[in-house]
Amino acid sequence: MSESGRTPATSGSPDLVSMARFLGSTRAEGPGERTAVWVQGCAIRCTGCFNPHLWSVRGGEPVAPAELVTRVLDAGTDGLTLLGGEPFDQAAALSRVASGVRAAGRSVMTFTGYRTDELHRAAEAGRDDVAALLGETDLLVAGPFLADRIDRVRPWVGSTNQEFVLLTDRMADSLAGLASTPDRLEIVVGASGRVAVNGWAAPDVLDELLADLGTRLPTGSSASACRPHADGSE
Ligand code: SF4
């Protein structure tokens, strides 16, 4: 598929989300306190992606959209952030999740490695699933990760080509202070010694932090990309 004309894959079931990770509360994946859901599977496969373990469509936890809505609302946060993997590769199921979350008055922020023009072109060509997820997203963060264009200024994004696109007014205030909003990195060391990381830091900074903890992330589980994510242990 050419760089100029990628179309979201349809790898997922419309009735099940293939979920890689659920994080009930975080302040590192968008404005305010949010619930984050990483999905399994990404057809884009950017060079330099830190999350190749999320490329395969195999390995995710299948979750019904209604169940995931309940889990998100029970978390009691400001809203939901969808990250990848690639959310638009399973847009049908995720649009149902996003719809339920928004119907309860919460916001939805969606990260994607597709460009906005690719998504709108797919929607206009009849991809109702893509149109539905766009229609249930308040803030879209769009574009592939480009390893030679690391963004060290804006929060939440991995590279300078990625753009914030407000699709509704619900999260408009969150972009007002973007220039002064720092990136955050959350590191949780569990009782078993398992290190779970989310948020964004440049890879060298992340490695330095983890070295202080006496560990390094396994290959393929470092800070990322279309949206930073890392978890793992050694
Ligand atoms: S950076 Fe994001 S869009 Fe690109 S390959 Fe990795 S998970 Fe997919």
JSON list of C-alpha atoms and ligand atoms in Angstrom, two decimals:
[
{"chain": "A", "resi": 1, "resn": "MET", "atom": "CA", "xyz": [0.00, 0.00, 0.00]},
{"chain": "A", "resi": 2, "resn": "SER", "atom": "CA", "xyz": [1.51, 3.36, -0.94]},
{"chain": "A", "resi": 3, "resn": "GLU", "atom": "CA", "xyz": [2.49, 6.02, 1.58]},
{"chain": "A", "resi": 4, "resn": "SER", "atom": "CA", "xyz": [0.06, 8.43, -0.08]},
{"chain": "A", "resi": 5, "resn": "GLY", "atom": "CA", "xyz": [-2.94, 6.16, 0.11]},
{"chain": "A", "resi": 6, "resn": "ARG", "atom": "CA", "xyz": [-3.09, 3.98, 3.17]},
{"chain": "A", "resi": 7, "resn": "THR", "atom": "CA", "xyz": [-6.49, 2.68, 4.14]},
{"chain": "A", "resi": 8, "resn": "PRO", "atom": "CA", "xyz": [-7.16, 1.43, 7.66]},
{"chain": "A", "resi": 9, "resn": "ALA", "atom": "CA", "xyz": [-7.13, -2.33, 7.95]},
{"chain": "A", "resi": 10, "resn": "THR", "atom": "CA", "xyz": [-10.22, -4.22, 8.99]},
{"chain": "A", "resi": 11, "resn": "SER", "atom": "CA", "xyz": [-8.50, -6.76, 11.16]},
{"chain": "A", "resi": 12, "resn": "GLY", "atom": "CA", "xyz": [-10.88, -6.66, 14.08]},
{"chain": "A", "resi": 13, "resn": "SER", "atom": "CA", "xyz": [-14.35, -7.96, 14.81]},
{"chain": "A", "resi": 14, "resn": "PRO", "atom": "CA", "xyz": [-17.03, -5.26, 15.06]},
{"chain": "A", "resi": 15, "resn": "ASP", "atom": "CA", "xyz": [-18.21, -7.03, 18.21]},
{"chain": "A", "resi": 16, "resn": "LEU", "atom": "CA", "xyz": [-14.91, -7.32, 20.06]},
{"chain": "A", "resi": 17, "resn": "VAL", "atom": "CA", "xyz": [-12.04, -5.04, 20.88]},
{"chain": "A", "resi": 18, "resn": "SER", "atom": "CA", "xyz": [-8.63, -6.70, 20.84]},
{"chain": "A", "resi": 19, "resn": "MET", "atom": "CA", "xyz": [-7.09, -4.97, 23.83]},
{"chain": "A", "resi": 20, "resn": "ALA", "atom": "CA", "xyz": [-3.40, -4.97, 24.70]},
{"chain": "A", "resi": 21, "resn": "ARG", "atom": "CA", "xyz": [-3.57, -2.99, 27.93]},
{"chain": "A", "resi": 22, "resn": "PHE", "atom": "CA", "xyz": [-6.10, -1.22, 30.14]},
{"chain": "A", "resi": 23, "resn": "LEU", "atom": "CA", "xyz": [-4.94, 1.53, 32.47]},
{"chain": "A", "resi": 24, "resn": "GLY", "atom": "CA", "xyz": [-7.74, 2.87, 34.66]},
{"chain": "A", "resi": 25, "resn": "SER", "atom": "CA", "xyz": [-6.17, 6.17, 35.58]},
{"chain": "A", "resi": 26, "resn": "THR", "atom": "CA", "xyz": [-3.25, 8.08, 34.11]},
{"chain": "A", "resi": 27, "resn": "ARG", "atom": "CA", "xyz": [-2.12, 11.69, 33.76]},
{"chain": "A", "resi": 28, "resn": "ALA", "atom": "CA", "xyz": [0.37, 10.90, 31.01]},
{"chain": "A", "resi": 29, "resn": "GLU", "atom": "CA", "xyz": [-1.91, 10.02, 28.10]},
{"chain": "A", "resi": 30, "resn": "GLY", "atom": "CA", "xyz": [-3.61, 13.31, 27.30]},
{"chain": "A", "resi": 31, "resn": "PRO", "atom": "CA", "xyz": [-5.03, 16.22, 29.26]},
{"chain": "A", "resi": 32, "resn": "GLY", "atom": "CA", "xyz": [-6.31, 15.70, 32.77]},
{"chain": "A", "resi": 33, "resn": "GLU", "atom": "CA", "xyz": [-6.91, 12.32, 34.35]},
{"chain": "A", "resi": 34, "resn": "ARG", "atom": "CA", "xyz": [-7.76, 9.75, 31.71]},
{"chain": "A", "resi": 35, "resn": "THR", "atom": "CA", "xyz": [-8.37, 6.07, 31.24]},
{"chain": "A", "resi": 36, "resn": "ALA", "atom": "CA", "xyz": [-6.09, 4.61, 28.57]},
{"chain": "A", "resi": 37, "resn": "VAL", "atom": "CA", "xyz": [-6.73, 1.61, 26.35]},
{"chain": "A", "resi": 38, "resn": "TRP", "atom": "CA", "xyz": [-3.99, 0.26, 24.08]},
{"chain": "A", "resi": 39, "resn": "VAL", "atom": "CA", "xyz": [-5.25, -1.97, 21.31]},
{"chain": "A", "resi": 40, "resn": "GLN", "atom": "CA", "xyz": [-3.51, -4.95, 19.75]},
{"chain": "A", "resi": 41, "resn": "GLY", "atom": "CA", "xyz": [-2.63, -4.88, 16.05]},
{"chain": "A", "resi": 42, "resn": "CYS", "atom": "CA", "xyz": [-1.18, -2.26, 13.73]},
{"chain": "A", "resi": 43, "resn": "ALA", "atom": "CA", "xyz": [-0.89, -2.58, 9.96]},
{"chain": "A", "resi": 44, "resn": "ILE", "atom": "CA", "xyz": [1.15, 0.62, 9.56]},
{"chain": "A", "resi": 45, "resn": "ARG", "atom": "CA", "xyz": [4.47, -0.61, 10.95]},
{"chain": "A", "resi": 46, "resn": "CYS", "atom": "CA", "xyz": [6.44, 2.61, 11.09]},
{"chain": "A", "resi": 47, "resn": "THR", "atom": "CA", "xyz": [10.20, 2.37, 10.91]},
{"chain": "A", "resi": 48, "resn": "GLY", "atom": "CA", "xyz": [11.49, 3.00, 14.40]},
{"chain": "A", "resi": 49, "resn": "CYS", "atom": "CA", "xyz": [8.25, 2.07, 16.15]},
{"chain": "A", "resi": 50, "resn": "PHE", "atom": "CA", "xyz": [8.90, 1.20, 19.76]},
{"chain": "A", "resi": 51, "resn": "ASN", "atom": "CA", "xyz": [5.87, -1.06, 19.94]},
{"chain": "A", "resi": 52, "resn": "PRO", "atom": "CA", "xyz": [6.40, -3.87, 17.43]},
{"chain": "A", "resi": 53, "resn": "HIS", "atom": "CA", "xyz": [4.89, -6.22, 20.02]},
{"chain": "A", "resi": 54, "resn": "LEU", "atom": "CA", "xyz": [1.59, -4.47, 19.30]},
{"chain": "A", "resi": 55, "resn": "TRP", "atom": "CA", "xyz": [1.78, -4.98, 15.50]},
{"chain": "A", "resi": 56, "resn": "SER", "atom": "CA", "xyz": [0.42, -8.51, 15.42]},
{"chain": "A", "resi": 57, "resn": "VAL", "atom": "CA", "xyz": [-3.33, -8.95, 15.50]},
{"chain": "A", "resi": 58, "resn": "ARG", "atom": "CA", "xyz": [-2.72, -11.99, 17.68]},
{"chain": "A", "resi": 59, "resn": "GLY", "atom": "CA", "xyz": [-2.34, -11.81, 21.42]},
{"chain": "A", "resi": 60, "resn": "GLY", "atom": "CA", "xyz": [-4.83, -9.19, 22.51]},
{"chain": "A", "resi": 61, "resn": "GLU", "atom": "CA", "xyz": [-7.54, -9.71, 25.10]},
{"chain": "A", "resi": 62, "resn": "PRO", "atom": "CA", "xyz": [-10.96, -9.81, 23.41]},
{"chain": "A", "resi": 63, "resn": "VAL", "atom": "CA", "xyz": [-13.36, -7.48, 25.17]},
{"chain": "A", "resi": 64, "resn": "ALA", "atom": "CA", "xyz": [-16.96, -6.65, 24.28]},
{"chain": "A", "resi": 65, "resn": "PRO", "atom": "CA", "xyz": [-17.50, -2.92, 23.68]},
{"chain": "A", "resi": 66, "resn": "ALA", "atom": "CA", "xyz": [-20.22, -2.66, 26.34]},
{"chain": "A", "resi": 67, "resn": "GLU", "atom": "CA", "xyz": [-17.94, -4.27, 28.93]},
{"chain": "A", "resi": 68, "resn": "LEU", "atom": "CA", "xyz": [-15.14, -1.89, 28.06]},
{"chain": "A", "resi": 69, "resn": "VAL", "atom": "CA", "xyz": [-17.48, 1.11, 28.35]},
{"chain": "A", "resi": 70, "resn": "THR", "atom": "CA", "xyz": [-18.41, -0.04, 31.85]},
{"chain": "A", "resi": 71, "resn": "ARG", "atom": "CA", "xyz": [-14.76, -0.40, 32.83]},
{"chain": "A", "resi": 72, "resn": "VAL", "atom": "CA", "xyz": [-13.95, 3.06, 31.52]},
{"chain": "A", "resi": 73, "resn": "LEU", "atom": "CA", "xyz": [-16.89, 4.74, 33.25]},
{"chain": "A", "resi": 74, "resn": "ASP", "atom": "CA", "xyz": [-16.19, 2.88, 36.51]},
{"chain": "A", "resi": 75, "resn": "ALA", "atom": "CA", "xyz": [-12.69, 4.36, 36.47]},
{"chain": "A", "resi": 76, "resn": "GLY", "atom": "CA", "xyz": [-14.27, 7.76, 37.01]},
{"chain": "A", "resi": 77, "resn": "THR", "atom": "CA", "xyz": [-11.80, 9.77, 34.95]},
{"chain": "A", "resi": 78, "resn": "ASP", "atom": "CA", "xyz": [-12.27, 12.72, 32.59]},
{"chain": "A", "resi": 79, "resn": "GLY", "atom": "CA", "xyz": [-12.37, 10.49, 29.56]},
{"chain": "A", "resi": 80, "resn": "LEU", "atom": "CA", "xyz": [-10.86, 7.77, 27.42]},
{"chain": "A", "resi": 81, "resn": "THR", "atom": "CA", "xyz": [-7.64, 7.78, 25.42]},
{"chain": "A", "resi": 82, "resn": "LEU", "atom": "CA", "xyz": [-7.32, 5.16, 22.67]},
{"chain": "A", "resi": 83, "resn": "LEU", "atom": "CA", "xyz": [-3.80, 4.23, 21.65]},
{"chain": "A", "resi": 84, "resn": "GLY", "atom": "CA", "xyz": [-2.07, 1.62, 19.60]},
{"chain": "A", "resi": 85, "resn": "GLY", "atom": "CA", "xyz": [-1.41, -0.56, 18.05]},
{"chain": "A", "resi": 86, "resn": "GLU", "atom": "CA", "xyz": [-3.75, 1.16, 15.69]},
{"chain": "A", "resi": 87, "resn": "PRO", "atom": "CA", "xyz": [-7.27, 2.12, 16.83]},
{"chain": "A", "resi": 88, "resn": "PHE", "atom": "CA", "xyz": [-8.56, 2.67, 13.30]},
{"chain": "A", "resi": 89, "resn": "ASP", "atom": "CA", "xyz": [-7.66, -0.90, 12.34]},
{"chain": "A", "resi": 90, "resn": "GLN", "atom": "CA", "xyz": [-10.53, -1.94, 14.63]},
{"chain": "A", "resi": 91, "resn": "ALA", "atom": "CA", "xyz": [-12.65, 1.15, 14.23]},
{"chain": "A", "resi": 92, "resn": "ALA", "atom": "CA", "xyz": [-16.06, -0.54, 14.31]},
{"chain": "A", "resi": 93, "resn": "ALA", "atom": "CA", "xyz": [-15.73, -1.99, 17.80]},
{"chain": "A", "resi": 94, "resn": "LEU", "atom": "CA", "xyz": [-13.91, 1.03, 19.17]},
{"chain": "A", "resi": 95, "resn": "SER", "atom": "CA", "xyz": [-16.53, 3.43, 17.81]},
{"chain": "A", "resi": 96, "resn": "ARG", "atom": "CA", "xyz": [-19.06, 1.61, 19.98]},
{"chain": "A", "resi": 97, "resn": "VAL", "atom": "CA", "xyz": [-16.80, 2.04, 23.01]},
{"chain": "A", "resi": 98, "resn": "ALA", "atom": "CA", "xyz": [-16.23, 5.70, 22.24]},
{"chain": "A", "resi": 99, "resn": "SER", "atom": "CA", "xyz": [-19.96, 6.26, 21.72]},
{"chain": "A", "resi": 100, "resn": "GLY", "atom": "CA", "xyz": [-20.79, 4.81, 25.14]},
{"chain": "A", "resi": 101, "resn": "VAL", "atom": "CA", "xyz": [-18.10, 6.87, 26.85]},
{"chain": "A", "resi": 102, "resn": "ARG", "atom": "CA", "xyz": [-19.19, 10.10, 25.16]},
{"chain": "A", "resi": 103, "resn": "ALA", "atom": "CA", "xyz": [-22.86, 9.44, 25.89]},
{"chain": "A", "resi": 104, "resn": "ALA", "atom": "CA", "xyz": [-21.92, 9.54, 29.58]},
{"chain": "A", "resi": 105, "resn": "GLY", "atom": "CA", "xyz": [-20.41, 12.99, 29.11]},
{"chain": "A", "resi": 106, "resn": "ARG", "atom": "CA", "xyz": [-16.76, 11.93, 29.02]},
{"chain": "A", "resi": 107, "resn": "SER", "atom": "CA", "xyz": [-14.31, 12.83, 26.27]},
{"chain": "A", "resi": 108, "resn": "VAL", "atom": "CA", "xyz": [-12.52, 10.59, 23.79]},
{"chain": "A", "resi": 109, "resn": "MET", "atom": "CA", "xyz": [-9.00, 11.18, 22.49]},
{"chain": "A", "resi": 110, "resn": "THR", "atom": "CA", "xyz": [-7.76, 8.87, 19.75]},
{"chain": "A", "resi": 111, "resn": "PHE", "atom": "CA", "xyz": [-4.18, 8.40, 18.58]},
{"chain": "A", "resi": 112, "resn": "THR", "atom": "CA", "xyz": [-3.67, 7.08, 15.07]},
{"chain": "A", "resi": 113, "resn": "GLY", "atom": "CA", "xyz": [-0.76, 6.43, 12.75]},
{"chain": "A", "resi": 114, "resn": "TYR", "atom": "CA", "xyz": [-2.93, 7.30, 9.76]},
{"chain": "A", "resi": 115, "resn": "ARG", "atom": "CA", "xyz": [-3.02, 10.85, 8.48]},
{"chain": "A", "resi": 116, "resn": "THR", "atom": "CA", "xyz": [-6.26, 12.80, 8.70]},
{"chain": "A", "resi": 117, "resn": "ASP", "atom": "CA", "xyz": [-6.60, 12.95, 4.91]},
{"chain": "A", "resi": 118, "resn": "GLU", "atom": "CA", "xyz": [-6.28, 9.16, 4.71]},
{"chain": "A", "resi": 119, "resn": "LEU", "atom": "CA", "xyz": [-8.99, 8.70, 7.31]},
{"chain": "A", "resi": 120, "resn": "HIS", "atom": "CA", "xyz": [-11.38, 11.18, 5.72]},
{"chain": "A", "resi": 121, "resn": "ARG", "atom": "CA", "xyz": [-10.76, 9.66, 2.28]},
{"chain": "A", "resi": 122, "resn": "ALA", "atom": "CA", "xyz": [-11.59, 6.21, 3.63]},
{"chain": "A", "resi": 123, "resn": "ALA", "atom": "CA", "xyz": [-14.73, 7.49, 5.31]},
{"chain": "A", "resi": 124, "resn": "GLU", "atom": "CA", "xyz": [-15.86, 9.22, 2.12]},
{"chain": "A", "resi": 125, "resn": "ALA", "atom": "CA", "xyz": [-15.19, 6.00, 0.18]},
{"chain": "A", "resi": 126, "resn": "GLY", "atom": "CA", "xyz": [-17.69, 4.12, 2.31]},
{"chain": "A", "resi": 127, "resn": "ARG", "atom": "CA", "xyz": [-15.75, 2.95, 5.34]},
{"chain": "A", "resi": 128, "resn": "ASP", "atom": "CA", "xyz": [-18.54, 3.49, 7.83]},
{"chain": "A", "resi": 129, "resn": "ASP", "atom": "CA", "xyz": [-16.38, 2.12, 10.65]},
{"chain": "A", "resi": 130, "resn": "VAL", "atom": "CA", "xyz": [-13.77, 4.81, 10.09]},
{"chain": "A", "resi": 131, "resn": "ALA", "atom": "CA", "xyz": [-16.46, 7.49, 9.85]},
{"chain": "A", "resi": 132, "resn": "ALA", "atom": "CA", "xyz": [-18.02, 6.21, 13.06]},
{"chain": "A", "resi": 133, "resn": "LEU", "atom": "CA", "xyz": [-14.80, 6.38, 15.08]},
{"chain": "A", "resi": 134, "resn": "LEU", "atom": "CA", "xyz": [-14.03, 9.83, 13.69]},
{"chain": "A", "resi": 135, "resn": "GLY", "atom": "CA", "xyz": [-17.56, 10.83, 14.69]},
{"chain": "A", "resi": 136, "resn": "GLU", "atom": "CA", "xyz": [-17.04, 9.62, 18.26]},
{"chain": "A", "resi": 137, "resn": "THR", "atom": "CA", "xyz": [-13.61, 11.18, 18.73]},
{"chain": "A", "resi": 138, "resn": "ASP", "atom": "CA", "xyz": [-13.23, 14.62, 20.33]},
{"chain": "A", "resi": 139, "resn": "LEU", "atom": "CA", "xyz": [-9.50, 15.01, 19.82]},
{"chain": "A", "resi": 140, "resn": "LEU", "atom": "CA", "xyz": [-7.59, 13.13, 17.14]},
{"chain": "A", "resi": 141, "resn": "VAL", "atom": "CA", "xyz": [-3.80, 12.87, 17.19]},
{"chain": "A", "resi": 142, "resn": "ALA", "atom": "CA", "xyz": [-2.90, 11.80, 13.68]},
{"chain": "A", "resi": 143, "resn": "GLY", "atom": "CA", "xyz": [0.09, 10.76, 11.64]},
{"chain": "A", "resi": 144, "resn": "PRO", "atom": "CA", "xyz": [2.73, 8.03, 11.59]},
{"chain": "A", "resi": 145, "resn": "PHE", "atom": "CA", "xyz": [5.75, 8.09, 13.86]},
{"chain": "A", "resi": 146, "resn": "LEU", "atom": "CA", "xyz": [8.82, 9.40, 12.06]},
{"chain": "A", "resi": 147, "resn": "ALA", "atom": "CA", "xyz": [11.96, 8.46, 13.96]},
{"chain": "A", "resi": 148, "resn": "ASP", "atom": "CA", "xyz": [14.01, 11.25, 12.38]},
{"chain": "A", "resi": 149, "resn": "ARG", "atom": "CA", "xyz": [11.54, 13.92, 13.52]},
{"chain": "A", "resi": 150, "resn": "ILE", "atom": "CA", "xyz": [11.31, 13.34, 17.28]},
{"chain": "A", "resi": 151, "resn": "ASP", "atom": "CA", "xyz": [9.11, 15.99, 18.93]},
{"chain": "A", "resi": 152, "resn": "ARG", "atom": "CA", "xyz": [10.74, 17.28, 22.11]},
{"chain": "A", "resi": 153, "resn": "VAL", "atom": "CA", "xyz": [8.36, 20.22, 22.52]},
{"chain": "A", "resi": 154, "resn": "ARG", "atom": "CA", "xyz": [4.71, 19.20, 22.39]},
{"chain": "A", "resi": 155, "resn": "PRO", "atom": "CA", "xyz": [3.26, 16.80, 24.91]},
{"chain": "A", "resi": 156, "resn": "TRP", "atom": "CA", "xyz": [1.90, 13.35, 24.05]},
{"chain": "A", "resi": 157, "resn": "VAL", "atom": "CA", "xyz": [3.13, 13.11, 20.44]},
{"chain": "A", "resi": 158, "resn": "GLY", "atom": "CA", "xyz": [6.18, 11.21, 19.25]},
{"chain": "A", "resi": 159, "resn": "SER", "atom": "CA", "xyz": [7.22, 13.17, 16.13]},
{"chain": "A", "resi": 160, "resn": "THR", "atom": "CA", "xyz": [6.79, 16.66, 14.76]},
{"chain": "A", "resi": 161, "resn": "ASN", "atom": "CA", "xyz": [4.63, 15.61, 11.79]},
{"chain": "A", "resi": 162, "resn": "GLN", "atom": "CA", "xyz": [1.83, 14.39, 14.03]},
{"chain": "A", "resi": 163, "resn": "GLU", "atom": "CA", "xyz": [-1.08, 16.79, 14.35]},
{"chain": "A", "resi": 164, "resn": "PHE", "atom": "CA", "xyz": [-3.74, 17.55, 16.91]},
{"chain": "A", "resi": 165, "resn": "VAL", "atom": "CA", "xyz": [-7.18, 17.79, 15.29]},
{"chain": "A", "resi": 166, "resn": "LEU", "atom": "CA", "xyz": [-10.19, 18.91, 17.30]},
{"chain": "A", "resi": 167, "resn": "LEU", "atom": "CA", "xyz": [-13.24, 17.13, 15.92]},
{"chain": "A", "resi": 168, "resn": "THR", "atom": "CA", "xyz": [-15.65, 18.57, 18.54]},
{"chain": "A", "resi": 169, "resn": "ASP", "atom": "CA", "xyz": [-15.52, 21.39, 21.09]},
{"chain": "A", "resi": 170, "resn": "ARG", "atom": "CA", "xyz": [-15.41, 19.03, 24.07]},
{"chain": "A", "resi": 171, "resn": "MET", "atom": "CA", "xyz": [-11.62, 19.10, 24.46]},
{"chain": "A", "resi": 172, "resn": "ALA", "atom": "CA", "xyz": [-10.95, 22.54, 22.97]},
{"chain": "A", "resi": 173, "resn": "ASP", "atom": "CA", "xyz": [-9.67, 23.96, 26.27]},
{"chain": "A", "resi": 174, "resn": "SER", "atom": "CA", "xyz": [-7.10, 21.21, 26.55]},
{"chain": "A", "resi": 175, "resn": "LEU", "atom": "CA", "xyz": [-5.14, 22.52, 23.58]},
{"chain": "A", "resi": 176, "resn": "ALA", "atom": "CA", "xyz": [-5.01, 26.09, 24.85]},
{"chain": "A", "resi": 177, "resn": "GLY", "atom": "CA", "xyz": [-2.02, 25.50, 27.10]},
{"chain": "A", "resi": 178, "resn": "LEU", "atom": "CA", "xyz": [-0.28, 22.97, 24.89]},
{"chain": "A", "resi": 179, "resn": "ALA", "atom": "CA", "xyz": [3.04, 24.82, 24.68]},
{"chain": "A", "resi": 180, "resn": "SER", "atom": "CA", "xyz": [3.43, 24.84, 28.46]},
{"chain": "A", "resi": 181, "resn": "THR", "atom": "CA", "xyz": [2.16, 21.29, 29.05]},
{"chain": "A", "resi": 182, "resn": "PRO", "atom": "CA", "xyz": [5.02, 18.93, 29.89]},
{"chain": "A", "resi": 183, "resn": "ASP", "atom": "CA", "xyz": [5.28, 15.33, 28.82]},
{"chain": "A", "resi": 184, "resn": "ARG", "atom": "CA", "xyz": [4.89, 12.89, 31.65]},
{"chain": "A", "resi": 185, "resn": "LEU", "atom": "CA", "xyz": [6.28, 9.45, 32.24]},
{"chain": "A", "resi": 186, "resn": "GLU", "atom": "CA", "xyz": [4.65, 7.11, 34.72]},
{"chain": "A", "resi": 187, "resn": "ILE", "atom": "CA", "xyz": [6.64, 4.19, 36.09]},
{"chain": "A", "resi": 188, "resn": "VAL", "atom": "CA", "xyz": [5.04, 1.64, 38.38]},
{"chain": "A", "resi": 189, "resn": "VAL", "atom": "CA", "xyz": [7.08, -1.10, 40.00]},
{"chain": "A", "resi": 190, "resn": "GLY", "atom": "CA", "xyz": [4.77, -3.88, 41.15]},
{"chain": "A", "resi": 191, "resn": "ALA", "atom": "CA", "xyz": [5.24, -6.12, 44.16]},
{"chain": "A", "resi": 192, "resn": "SER", "atom": "CA", "xyz": [6.56, -8.84, 41.84]},
{"chain": "A", "resi": 193, "resn": "GLY", "atom": "CA", "xyz": [9.19, -6.49, 40.46]},
{"chain": "A", "resi": 194, "resn": "ARG", "atom": "CA", "xyz": [7.36, -6.01, 37.19]},
{"chain": "A", "resi": 195, "resn": "VAL", "atom": "CA", "xyz": [8.00, -2.56, 35.75]},
{"chain": "A", "resi": 196, "resn": "ALA", "atom": "CA", "xyz": [5.14, -0.92, 33.88]},
{"chain": "A", "resi": 197, "resn": "VAL", "atom": "CA", "xyz": [5.74, 2.32, 32.06]},
{"chain": "A", "resi": 198, "resn": "ASN", "atom": "CA", "xyz": [3.50, 4.66, 30.16]},
{"chain": "A", "resi": 199, "resn": "GLY", "atom": "CA", "xyz": [3.76, 8.17, 28.89]},
{"chain": "A", "resi": 200, "resn": "TRP", "atom": "CA", "xyz": [6.47, 9.65, 26.78]},
{"chain": "A", "resi": 201, "resn": "ALA", "atom": "CA", "xyz": [10.17, 10.22, 27.14]},
{"chain": "A", "resi": 202, "resn": "ALA", "atom": "CA", "xyz": [12.91, 10.14, 24.56]},
{"chain": "A", "resi": 203, "resn": "PRO", "atom": "CA", "xyz": [14.41, 6.65, 24.45]},
{"chain": "A", "resi": 204, "resn": "ASP", "atom": "CA", "xyz": [17.75, 7.75, 25.91]},
{"chain": "A", "resi": 205, "resn": "VAL", "atom": "CA", "xyz": [16.01, 9.49, 28.81]},
{"chain": "A", "resi": 206, "resn": "LEU", "atom": "CA", "xyz": [13.81, 6.49, 29.42]},
{"chain": "A", "resi": 207, "resn": "ASP", "atom": "CA", "xyz": [16.76, 4.09, 29.44]},
{"chain": "A", "resi": 208, "resn": "GLU", "atom": "CA", "xyz": [18.55, 6.33, 31.93]},
{"chain": "A", "resi": 209, "resn": "LEU", "atom": "CA", "xyz": [15.55, 6.39, 34.23]},
{"chain": "A", "resi": 210, "resn": "LEU", "atom": "CA", "xyz": [15.12, 2.65, 34.07]},
{"chain": "A", "resi": 211, "resn": "ALA", "atom": "CA", "xyz": [18.81, 2.11, 34.67]},
{"chain": "A", "resi": 212, "resn": "ASP", "atom": "CA", "xyz": [18.32, 3.91, 37.97]},
{"chain": "A", "resi": 213, "resn": "LEU", "atom": "CA", "xyz": [15.67, 1.33, 38.76]},
{"chain": "A", "resi": 214, "resn": "GLY", "atom": "CA", "xyz": [18.10, -1.45, 37.93]},
{"chain": "A", "resi": 215, "resn": "THR", "atom": "CA", "xyz": [16.30, -2.59, 34.82]},
{"chain": "A", "resi": 216, "resn": "ARG", "atom": "CA", "xyz": [15.86, -1.87, 31.15]},
{"chain": "A", "resi": 217, "resn": "LEU", "atom": "CA", "xyz": [12.79, -2.41, 29.10]},
{"chain": "A", "resi": 218, "resn": "PRO", "atom": "CA", "xyz": [12.81, -5.51, 26.93]},
{"chain": "A", "resi": 219, "resn": "THR", "atom": "CA", "xyz": [13.49, -4.97, 23.26]},
{"chain": "A", "resi": 220, "resn": "GLY", "atom": "CA", "xyz": [10.36, -3.67, 21.62]},
{"chain": "A", "resi": 221, "resn": "SER", "atom": "CA", "xyz": [8.84, -2.35, 24.82]},
{"chain": "A", "resi": 222, "resn": "SER", "atom": "CA", "xyz": [10.43, 1.03, 25.10]},
{"chain": "A", "resi": 223, "resn": "ALA", "atom": "CA", "xyz": [8.80, 4.42, 24.97]},
{"chain": "A", "resi": 224, "resn": "SER", "atom": "CA", "xyz": [7.03, 4.92, 21.72]},
{"chain": "A", "resi": 225, "resn": "ALA", "atom": "CA", "xyz": [5.86, 6.34, 18.86]},
{"chain": "A", "resi": 226, "resn": "CYS", "atom": "CA", "xyz": [2.37, 7.14, 17.52]},
{"chain": "A", "resi": 227, "resn": "ARG", "atom": "CA", "xyz": [1.69, 7.12, 21.20]},
{"chain": "A", "resi": 228, "resn": "PRO", "atom": "CA", "xyz": [4.25, 6.30, 23.83]},
{"chain": "A", "resi": 229, "resn": "HIS", "atom": "CA", "xyz": [3.63, 3.12, 25.62]},
{"chain": "A", "resi": 230, "resn": "ALA", "atom": "CA", "xyz": [5.87, 0.74, 27.34]},
{"chain": "A", "resi": 231, "resn": "ASP", "atom": "CA", "xyz": [5.39, -2.07, 29.73]},
{"chain": "A", "resi": 232, "resn": "GLY", "atom": "CA", "xyz": [7.46, -5.06, 30.61]},
{"chain": "A", "resi": 233, "resn": "SER", "atom": "CA", "xyz": [9.84, -6.49, 33.12]},
{"chain": "A", "resi": 234, "resn": "GLU", "atom": "CA", "xyz": [12.98, -8.43, 33.43]},
{"chain": "B", "resi": 1, "resn": "SF4", "atom": "S1", "xyz": [4.27, 3.99, 15.74]},
{"chain": "B", "resi": 1, "resn": "SF4", "atom": "FE1", "xyz": [2.07, 3.57, 16.04]},
{"chain": "B", "resi": 1, "resn": "SF4", "atom": "S2", "xyz": [1.22, 3.59, 13.95]},
{"chain": "B", "resi": 1, "resn": "SF4", "atom": "FE2", "xyz": [3.44, 3.38, 13.76]},
{"chain": "B", "resi": 1, "resn": "SF4", "atom": "S3", "xyz": [3.81, 1.15, 13.67]},
{"chain": "B", "resi": 1, "resn": "SF4", "atom": "FE3", "xyz": [4.01, 1.77, 15.81]},
{"chain": "B", "resi": 1, "resn": "SF4", "atom": "S4", "xyz": [1.99, 1.39, 16.71]},
{"chain": "B", "resi": 1, "resn": "SF4", "atom": "FE4", "xyz": [1.72, 1.45, 14.48]}
]
